[in-house]
Structures are given as structure tokens and as C-alpha cells.
């Protein structure tokens, strides 16, 4: 069970959008003949947003409690959730031998939403068990997870507790990402992340890197002699060059890579899962592509070159700022020794 749930959690974590995470969670648990429902607390704490994808795994009747869950509104008042204090404040995990008891007790409002399910020996729910698990990505509970089915046992408590912890971190990261996307995190000119957006996304990447002991590298790029472009052709042409440069980098990097503009002509590329050697190869490849890239302007074709510094996250670094500073020191060496080149931080350390 630990292995199966670990695989499910990994697949959920690979997605960035919260709604899609919930869908994949339901689908992965369905492979284990389990149903699930997620309740996320709203920022004001007064409501829960309910996310439940009903999958009829056993041809249940339309008036089963499982089916009735679909009758719940997408939001539920905290006062209508009977386990609120135990789960949200005390962080208790509940195991129920009786599935009807779990749902019926947790949501008395169901009594008002549909026909009652008669509990009998022939009830499709009679042999189902369930867990009620708090979602705790850090210090605070952000919601809870219901999981139920016939293939559950109280001995699985440690496995489901670990699973809920992994899911909680993924959900919280997705919520933070959605929040970030609602504020000004992009650079108007290039469409890339601005400094604020880069460092917010970078913080999440560092957390994931540390949790799974994965490499993370950064490349900092500076367009060589960009002031000459502005002085010779105008700032409007300079903006064209910046947009062309940004497009070139975006089209030649992976979807999971994070690109941000942190200064006038200075950019940072975060490479999750890439070690120092791999990042250096990426920088070398981009070096050639950027040099070959042509920006068509009213003054004719303009080409540019860049200087790049490369660094990999290590145990001495506390945050993204430390990683970027290491790459920046390498960039300084590249500019100091002639520009239009890639320098690694390992060389100057």
C-alpha cells in the first residue's frame, strides 16, 4: 500500500494545476479500488471547497451515500462539518470501520439532500471502510482528505498518513502557484517571470529539490553591450531585441524550466533536475542559438551575444538568492574575461 500510494502521490505532484491534481488523485486511487474527496478550507476559514469526482467502481445504486456526495454544494460551511475541531485544530486522523458512519456523521446535511440509504447486509457500502485525514503541509491544516473502499484496513494508517502529507504539500504548492499567478509576476515586455515571480517559483522548486534530493541549477545571462543597441537604434528597437531574445530562450528550453527577467538585460534560467554539468551543456547550446538568432528591425537585422554564469544548488546555500549569487559571480568572470562565453561557478570556487 505504501508503494502504491507513493506512486499515486508522485503522479499528483507532477501536475501544477490544483483541479487537475484532484482529478489525477481520484483516478490513481480508483486504480486501487478506492474513492476520495478533498475538502480545502477557504482563506477566511468559514467555508470548505469540496472536490469530489464520483467514480462508480462497484455499480452502486443512484441513492447510495457515495452518489449523494455529489449533491453537496461546491462549498460547505465549516459549522456543517462535524469533525472540524478534531481534524483542523487537533490534526487527528480517523479510521472508520463503517463507511456510512463516516459520511453520515461528517455531513448531517446529507439528510436533507436525498433519500436515505438503508444499511443492510446487502448494502454495497456495508463492507467499506474509510480514513479521514488532515492535510498538513507545514504547521497549519489546509483541509482534509476522505479515502474509502473495501481494500482499506486500520493497519494502513501509517501509509495513508504519509500519503496525506505528500498530497498536502502538493496541494499547498498548487494553491501558492495559483495565488502567484493572480498577482503581478510577469514582465510586461517579455512575458517572462519578473524578479518577484522568479523568486516565488524558485522557492517552491527549492523545497521540491530538497524534499526529493534532486539537483537544481541556475544560469544567469547578460546580453553583451546591450546599451549600444539602445544608444545606436533607440529603446524601442532595444525592446524588440529583448523580446526576440526571450522567445529564443523559451523555445529552446524545457517546459519545466523557469525563466525570469531580473534586470534590464539580465535573465535567470532555473533548471530543475539538472546538475552542474548538465546545466553547463544547456548554457553552451543556448550560447550558440542566441548568437545565431536574428531580430528583424526597421534598421535591419540585429544579432547579439550573451555572457553566462552557471551554478548548482549545494548544501551551503540557504535559498534561491544564494544560488543566483553564485551564478552571478561566474557571470562576472565571463564578462571580465572577454564576454560571449559560459563560465561555471565551480571554476572560480
JSON list of C-alpha atoms in Angstrom, two decimals, residues 13-151:
[
{"chain": "A", "resi": 13, "resn": "UNK", "atom": "CA", "xyz": [2.85, 16.17, -7.61]},
{"chain": "A", "resi": 14, "resn": "UNK", "atom": "CA", "xyz": [3.89, 16.20, -11.26]},
{"chain": "A", "resi": 15, "resn": "UNK", "atom": "CA", "xyz": [0.90, 18.42, -12.07]},
{"chain": "A", "resi": 16, "resn": "UNK", "atom": "CA", "xyz": [0.84, 22.15, -11.38]},
{"chain": "A", "resi": 17, "resn": "UNK", "atom": "CA", "xyz": [-2.90, 22.92, -11.54]},
{"chain": "A", "resi": 18, "resn": "UNK", "atom": "CA", "xyz": [-4.95, 22.13, -8.45]},
{"chain": "A", "resi": 19, "resn": "UNK", "atom": "CA", "xyz": [-8.13, 20.96, -10.22]},
{"chain": "A", "resi": 20, "resn": "UNK", "atom": "CA", "xyz": [-6.13, 18.57, -12.37]},
{"chain": "A", "resi": 21, "resn": "UNK", "atom": "CA", "xyz": [-4.36, 17.32, -9.25]},
{"chain": "A", "resi": 22, "resn": "UNK", "atom": "CA", "xyz": [-7.71, 16.33, -7.74]},
{"chain": "A", "resi": 23, "resn": "UNK", "atom": "CA", "xyz": [-8.70, 14.53, -10.93]},
{"chain": "A", "resi": 24, "resn": "UNK", "atom": "CA", "xyz": [-5.46, 12.55, -11.01]},
{"chain": "A", "resi": 25, "resn": "UNK", "atom": "CA", "xyz": [-5.80, 11.80, -7.29]},
{"chain": "A", "resi": 26, "resn": "UNK", "atom": "CA", "xyz": [-9.26, 10.30, -7.92]},
{"chain": "A", "resi": 27, "resn": "UNK", "atom": "CA", "xyz": [-8.05, 8.33, -10.91]},
{"chain": "A", "resi": 28, "resn": "UNK", "atom": "CA", "xyz": [-4.96, 6.97, -9.16]},
{"chain": "A", "resi": 29, "resn": "UNK", "atom": "CA", "xyz": [-6.92, 5.88, -6.09]},
{"chain": "A", "resi": 30, "resn": "UNK", "atom": "CA", "xyz": [-9.57, 4.32, -8.33]},
{"chain": "A", "resi": 31, "resn": "UNK", "atom": "CA", "xyz": [-6.82, 2.02, -9.61]},
{"chain": "A", "resi": 32, "resn": "UNK", "atom": "CA", "xyz": [-6.63, 0.79, -6.01]},
{"chain": "A", "resi": 33, "resn": "UNK", "atom": "CA", "xyz": [-10.44, 0.46, -5.87]},
{"chain": "A", "resi": 34, "resn": "UNK", "atom": "CA", "xyz": [-10.64, 3.50, -3.60]},
{"chain": "A", "resi": 35, "resn": "UNK", "atom": "CA", "xyz": [-12.78, 6.63, -3.70]},
{"chain": "A", "resi": 36, "resn": "UNK", "atom": "CA", "xyz": [-11.70, 10.04, -2.47]},
{"chain": "A", "resi": 37, "resn": "UNK", "atom": "CA", "xyz": [-12.94, 13.51, -1.66]},
{"chain": "A", "resi": 38, "resn": "UNK", "atom": "CA", "xyz": [-10.89, 16.61, -0.93]},
{"chain": "A", "resi": 39, "resn": "UNK", "atom": "CA", "xyz": [-12.05, 19.49, 1.27]},
{"chain": "A", "resi": 40, "resn": "UNK", "atom": "CA", "xyz": [-9.93, 22.65, 1.19]},
{"chain": "A", "resi": 41, "resn": "UNK", "atom": "CA", "xyz": [-10.52, 25.41, 3.71]},
{"chain": "A", "resi": 42, "resn": "UNK", "atom": "CA", "xyz": [-11.12, 28.87, 2.29]},
{"chain": "A", "resi": 43, "resn": "UNK", "atom": "CA", "xyz": [-8.78, 31.69, 3.36]},
{"chain": "A", "resi": 44, "resn": "UNK", "atom": "CA", "xyz": [-11.37, 33.12, 5.76]},
{"chain": "A", "resi": 45, "resn": "UNK", "atom": "CA", "xyz": [-11.76, 29.73, 7.44]},
{"chain": "A", "resi": 46, "resn": "UNK", "atom": "CA", "xyz": [-15.55, 29.82, 7.31]},
{"chain": "A", "resi": 47, "resn": "UNK", "atom": "CA", "xyz": [-16.04, 27.50, 4.37]},
{"chain": "A", "resi": 48, "resn": "UNK", "atom": "CA", "xyz": [-14.67, 24.39, 2.72]},
{"chain": "A", "resi": 49, "resn": "UNK", "atom": "CA", "xyz": [-14.41, 23.94, -1.02]},
{"chain": "A", "resi": 50, "resn": "UNK", "atom": "CA", "xyz": [-15.40, 20.39, -1.86]},
{"chain": "A", "resi": 51, "resn": "UNK", "atom": "CA", "xyz": [-13.72, 18.49, -4.68]},
{"chain": "A", "resi": 52, "resn": "UNK", "atom": "CA", "xyz": [-15.25, 15.09, -5.35]},
{"chain": "A", "resi": 53, "resn": "UNK", "atom": "CA", "xyz": [-15.17, 13.13, -8.58]},
{"chain": "A", "resi": 54, "resn": "UNK", "atom": "CA", "xyz": [-17.63, 10.27, -8.14]},
{"chain": "A", "resi": 55, "resn": "UNK", "atom": "CA", "xyz": [-16.37, 7.12, -9.80]},
{"chain": "A", "resi": 56, "resn": "UNK", "atom": "CA", "xyz": [-18.87, 4.26, -9.67]},
{"chain": "A", "resi": 57, "resn": "UNK", "atom": "CA", "xyz": [-16.45, 1.43, -9.09]},
{"chain": "A", "resi": 58, "resn": "UNK", "atom": "CA", "xyz": [-19.00, -1.14, -7.98]},
{"chain": "A", "resi": 59, "resn": "UNK", "atom": "CA", "xyz": [-22.21, -0.24, -9.79]},
{"chain": "A", "resi": 60, "resn": "UNK", "atom": "CA", "xyz": [-23.65, 1.39, -6.69]},
{"chain": "A", "resi": 61, "resn": "UNK", "atom": "CA", "xyz": [-27.27, 2.46, -6.66]},
{"chain": "A", "resi": 62, "resn": "UNK", "atom": "CA", "xyz": [-28.08, 6.04, -7.52]},
{"chain": "A", "resi": 63, "resn": "UNK", "atom": "CA", "xyz": [-29.29, 6.69, -3.99]},
{"chain": "A", "resi": 64, "resn": "UNK", "atom": "CA", "xyz": [-26.12, 5.43, -2.30]},
{"chain": "A", "resi": 65, "resn": "UNK", "atom": "CA", "xyz": [-24.27, 7.75, 0.04]},
{"chain": "A", "resi": 66, "resn": "UNK", "atom": "CA", "xyz": [-21.43, 7.87, -2.46]},
{"chain": "A", "resi": 67, "resn": "UNK", "atom": "CA", "xyz": [-23.81, 9.21, -5.09]},
{"chain": "A", "resi": 68, "resn": "UNK", "atom": "CA", "xyz": [-25.30, 11.62, -2.56]},
{"chain": "A", "resi": 69, "resn": "UNK", "atom": "CA", "xyz": [-21.90, 13.20, -2.06]},
{"chain": "A", "resi": 70, "resn": "UNK", "atom": "CA", "xyz": [-22.35, 14.70, -5.49]},
{"chain": "A", "resi": 71, "resn": "UNK", "atom": "CA", "xyz": [-25.36, 16.53, -4.08]},
{"chain": "A", "resi": 72, "resn": "UNK", "atom": "CA", "xyz": [-23.15, 18.53, -1.76]},
{"chain": "A", "resi": 73, "resn": "UNK", "atom": "CA", "xyz": [-22.60, 22.09, -2.87]},
{"chain": "A", "resi": 74, "resn": "UNK", "atom": "CA", "xyz": [-19.10, 23.00, -4.00]},
{"chain": "A", "resi": 75, "resn": "UNK", "atom": "CA", "xyz": [-18.79, 24.92, -0.74]},
{"chain": "A", "resi": 76, "resn": "UNK", "atom": "CA", "xyz": [-19.72, 23.76, 2.73]},
{"chain": "A", "resi": 77, "resn": "UNK", "atom": "CA", "xyz": [-19.91, 25.88, 5.86]},
{"chain": "A", "resi": 78, "resn": "UNK", "atom": "CA", "xyz": [-17.29, 24.90, 8.43]},
{"chain": "A", "resi": 79, "resn": "UNK", "atom": "CA", "xyz": [-20.05, 24.61, 11.03]},
{"chain": "A", "resi": 80, "resn": "UNK", "atom": "CA", "xyz": [-21.68, 21.86, 8.92]},
{"chain": "A", "resi": 81, "resn": "UNK", "atom": "CA", "xyz": [-18.59, 19.67, 9.13]},
{"chain": "A", "resi": 82, "resn": "UNK", "atom": "CA", "xyz": [-18.83, 17.78, 12.39]},
{"chain": "A", "resi": 83, "resn": "UNK", "atom": "CA", "xyz": [-15.17, 16.81, 12.59]},
{"chain": "A", "resi": 84, "resn": "UNK", "atom": "CA", "xyz": [-13.90, 20.36, 12.12]},
{"chain": "A", "resi": 85, "resn": "UNK", "atom": "CA", "xyz": [-12.29, 20.79, 15.54]},
{"chain": "A", "resi": 86, "resn": "UNK", "atom": "CA", "xyz": [-10.74, 17.31, 15.68]},
{"chain": "A", "resi": 87, "resn": "UNK", "atom": "CA", "xyz": [-9.27, 17.47, 12.18]},
{"chain": "A", "resi": 88, "resn": "UNK", "atom": "CA", "xyz": [-8.49, 21.14, 11.64]},
{"chain": "A", "resi": 89, "resn": "UNK", "atom": "CA", "xyz": [-7.36, 22.10, 15.14]},
{"chain": "A", "resi": 90, "resn": "UNK", "atom": "CA", "xyz": [-6.20, 18.82, 16.69]},
{"chain": "A", "resi": 91, "resn": "UNK", "atom": "CA", "xyz": [-4.91, 17.27, 13.44]},
{"chain": "A", "resi": 92, "resn": "UNK", "atom": "CA", "xyz": [-6.47, 13.91, 14.28]},
{"chain": "A", "resi": 93, "resn": "UNK", "atom": "CA", "xyz": [-6.63, 11.02, 11.84]},
{"chain": "A", "resi": 94, "resn": "UNK", "atom": "CA", "xyz": [-9.83, 8.97, 11.89]},
{"chain": "A", "resi": 95, "resn": "UNK", "atom": "CA", "xyz": [-10.33, 5.40, 10.73]},
{"chain": "A", "resi": 96, "resn": "UNK", "atom": "CA", "xyz": [-13.90, 4.19, 10.32]},
{"chain": "A", "resi": 97, "resn": "UNK", "atom": "CA", "xyz": [-14.97, 0.56, 10.07]},
{"chain": "A", "resi": 98, "resn": "UNK", "atom": "CA", "xyz": [-18.36, 1.79, 8.92]},
{"chain": "A", "resi": 99, "resn": "UNK", "atom": "CA", "xyz": [-18.38, 3.90, 5.76]},
{"chain": "A", "resi": 100, "resn": "UNK", "atom": "CA", "xyz": [-21.96, 5.06, 6.34]},
{"chain": "A", "resi": 101, "resn": "UNK", "atom": "CA", "xyz": [-20.97, 6.30, 9.77]},
{"chain": "A", "resi": 102, "resn": "UNK", "atom": "CA", "xyz": [-18.02, 8.25, 8.38]},
{"chain": "A", "resi": 103, "resn": "UNK", "atom": "CA", "xyz": [-20.02, 10.12, 5.76]},
{"chain": "A", "resi": 104, "resn": "UNK", "atom": "CA", "xyz": [-23.31, 10.32, 7.61]},
{"chain": "A", "resi": 105, "resn": "UNK", "atom": "CA", "xyz": [-21.73, 11.68, 10.76]},
{"chain": "A", "resi": 106, "resn": "UNK", "atom": "CA", "xyz": [-19.41, 14.08, 8.96]},
{"chain": "A", "resi": 107, "resn": "UNK", "atom": "CA", "xyz": [-22.17, 15.52, 6.81]},
{"chain": "A", "resi": 108, "resn": "UNK", "atom": "CA", "xyz": [-25.53, 15.53, 8.59]},
{"chain": "A", "resi": 109, "resn": "UNK", "atom": "CA", "xyz": [-26.63, 17.96, 5.89]},
{"chain": "A", "resi": 110, "resn": "UNK", "atom": "CA", "xyz": [-26.89, 14.94, 3.58]},
{"chain": "A", "resi": 111, "resn": "UNK", "atom": "CA", "xyz": [-30.09, 14.03, 5.40]},
{"chain": "A", "resi": 112, "resn": "UNK", "atom": "CA", "xyz": [-31.71, 16.99, 3.68]},
{"chain": "A", "resi": 113, "resn": "UNK", "atom": "CA", "xyz": [-30.31, 16.36, 0.21]},
{"chain": "A", "resi": 114, "resn": "UNK", "atom": "CA", "xyz": [-31.58, 12.97, -0.88]},
{"chain": "A", "resi": 115, "resn": "UNK", "atom": "CA", "xyz": [-33.12, 9.63, 0.02]},
{"chain": "A", "resi": 116, "resn": "UNK", "atom": "CA", "xyz": [-31.69, 7.79, 2.95]},
{"chain": "A", "resi": 117, "resn": "UNK", "atom": "CA", "xyz": [-29.59, 4.75, 2.33]},
{"chain": "A", "resi": 118, "resn": "UNK", "atom": "CA", "xyz": [-30.83, 1.74, 4.23]},
{"chain": "A", "resi": 119, "resn": "UNK", "atom": "CA", "xyz": [-27.97, 0.00, 5.95]},
{"chain": "A", "resi": 120, "resn": "UNK", "atom": "CA", "xyz": [-28.35, -3.70, 5.42]},
{"chain": "A", "resi": 121, "resn": "UNK", "atom": "CA", "xyz": [-26.25, -6.76, 4.99]},
{"chain": "A", "resi": 122, "resn": "UNK", "atom": "CA", "xyz": [-26.69, -6.40, 1.24]},
{"chain": "A", "resi": 123, "resn": "UNK", "atom": "CA", "xyz": [-25.70, -2.73, 1.15]},
{"chain": "A", "resi": 124, "resn": "UNK", "atom": "CA", "xyz": [-22.88, -2.07, -1.28]},
{"chain": "A", "resi": 125, "resn": "UNK", "atom": "CA", "xyz": [-21.40, 0.22, 1.36]},
{"chain": "A", "resi": 126, "resn": "UNK", "atom": "CA", "xyz": [-21.66, -2.20, 4.26]},
{"chain": "A", "resi": 127, "resn": "UNK", "atom": "CA", "xyz": [-18.13, -3.57, 3.90]},
{"chain": "A", "resi": 128, "resn": "UNK", "atom": "CA", "xyz": [-16.43, -0.29, 3.04]},
{"chain": "A", "resi": 129, "resn": "UNK", "atom": "CA", "xyz": [-14.06, 1.41, 5.43]},
{"chain": "A", "resi": 130, "resn": "UNK", "atom": "CA", "xyz": [-12.58, 4.85, 5.35]},
{"chain": "A", "resi": 131, "resn": "UNK", "atom": "CA", "xyz": [-9.98, 7.33, 6.52]},
{"chain": "A", "resi": 132, "resn": "UNK", "atom": "CA", "xyz": [-10.42, 10.98, 7.35]},
{"chain": "A", "resi": 133, "resn": "UNK", "atom": "CA", "xyz": [-7.01, 12.63, 7.10]},
{"chain": "A", "resi": 134, "resn": "UNK", "atom": "CA", "xyz": [-5.91, 16.20, 7.84]},
{"chain": "A", "resi": 135, "resn": "UNK", "atom": "CA", "xyz": [-3.84, 17.88, 5.11]},
{"chain": "A", "resi": 136, "resn": "UNK", "atom": "CA", "xyz": [-0.87, 19.47, 6.86]},
{"chain": "A", "resi": 137, "resn": "UNK", "atom": "CA", "xyz": [1.85, 20.84, 4.54]},
{"chain": "A", "resi": 138, "resn": "UNK", "atom": "CA", "xyz": [3.56, 22.74, 7.36]},
{"chain": "A", "resi": 139, "resn": "UNK", "atom": "CA", "xyz": [2.31, 23.97, 10.70]},
{"chain": "A", "resi": 140, "resn": "UNK", "atom": "CA", "xyz": [-1.29, 24.60, 9.71]},
{"chain": "A", "resi": 141, "resn": "UNK", "atom": "CA", "xyz": [-4.03, 22.33, 8.38]},
{"chain": "A", "resi": 142, "resn": "UNK", "atom": "CA", "xyz": [-5.31, 23.47, 4.99]},
{"chain": "A", "resi": 143, "resn": "UNK", "atom": "CA", "xyz": [-8.09, 20.92, 4.59]},
{"chain": "A", "resi": 144, "resn": "UNK", "atom": "CA", "xyz": [-8.79, 17.22, 4.79]},
{"chain": "A", "resi": 145, "resn": "UNK", "atom": "CA", "xyz": [-8.89, 14.13, 2.62]},
{"chain": "A", "resi": 146, "resn": "UNK", "atom": "CA", "xyz": [-11.50, 11.37, 2.70]},
{"chain": "A", "resi": 147, "resn": "UNK", "atom": "CA", "xyz": [-10.47, 7.99, 1.31]},
{"chain": "A", "resi": 148, "resn": "UNK", "atom": "CA", "xyz": [-12.69, 4.92, 1.41]},
{"chain": "A", "resi": 149, "resn": "UNK", "atom": "CA", "xyz": [-13.14, 1.49, -0.11]},
{"chain": "A", "resi": 150, "resn": "UNK", "atom": "CA", "xyz": [-13.14, -2.22, 0.56]},
{"chain": "A", "resi": 151, "resn": "UNK", "atom": "CA", "xyz": [-9.37, -2.59, 0.35]}
]
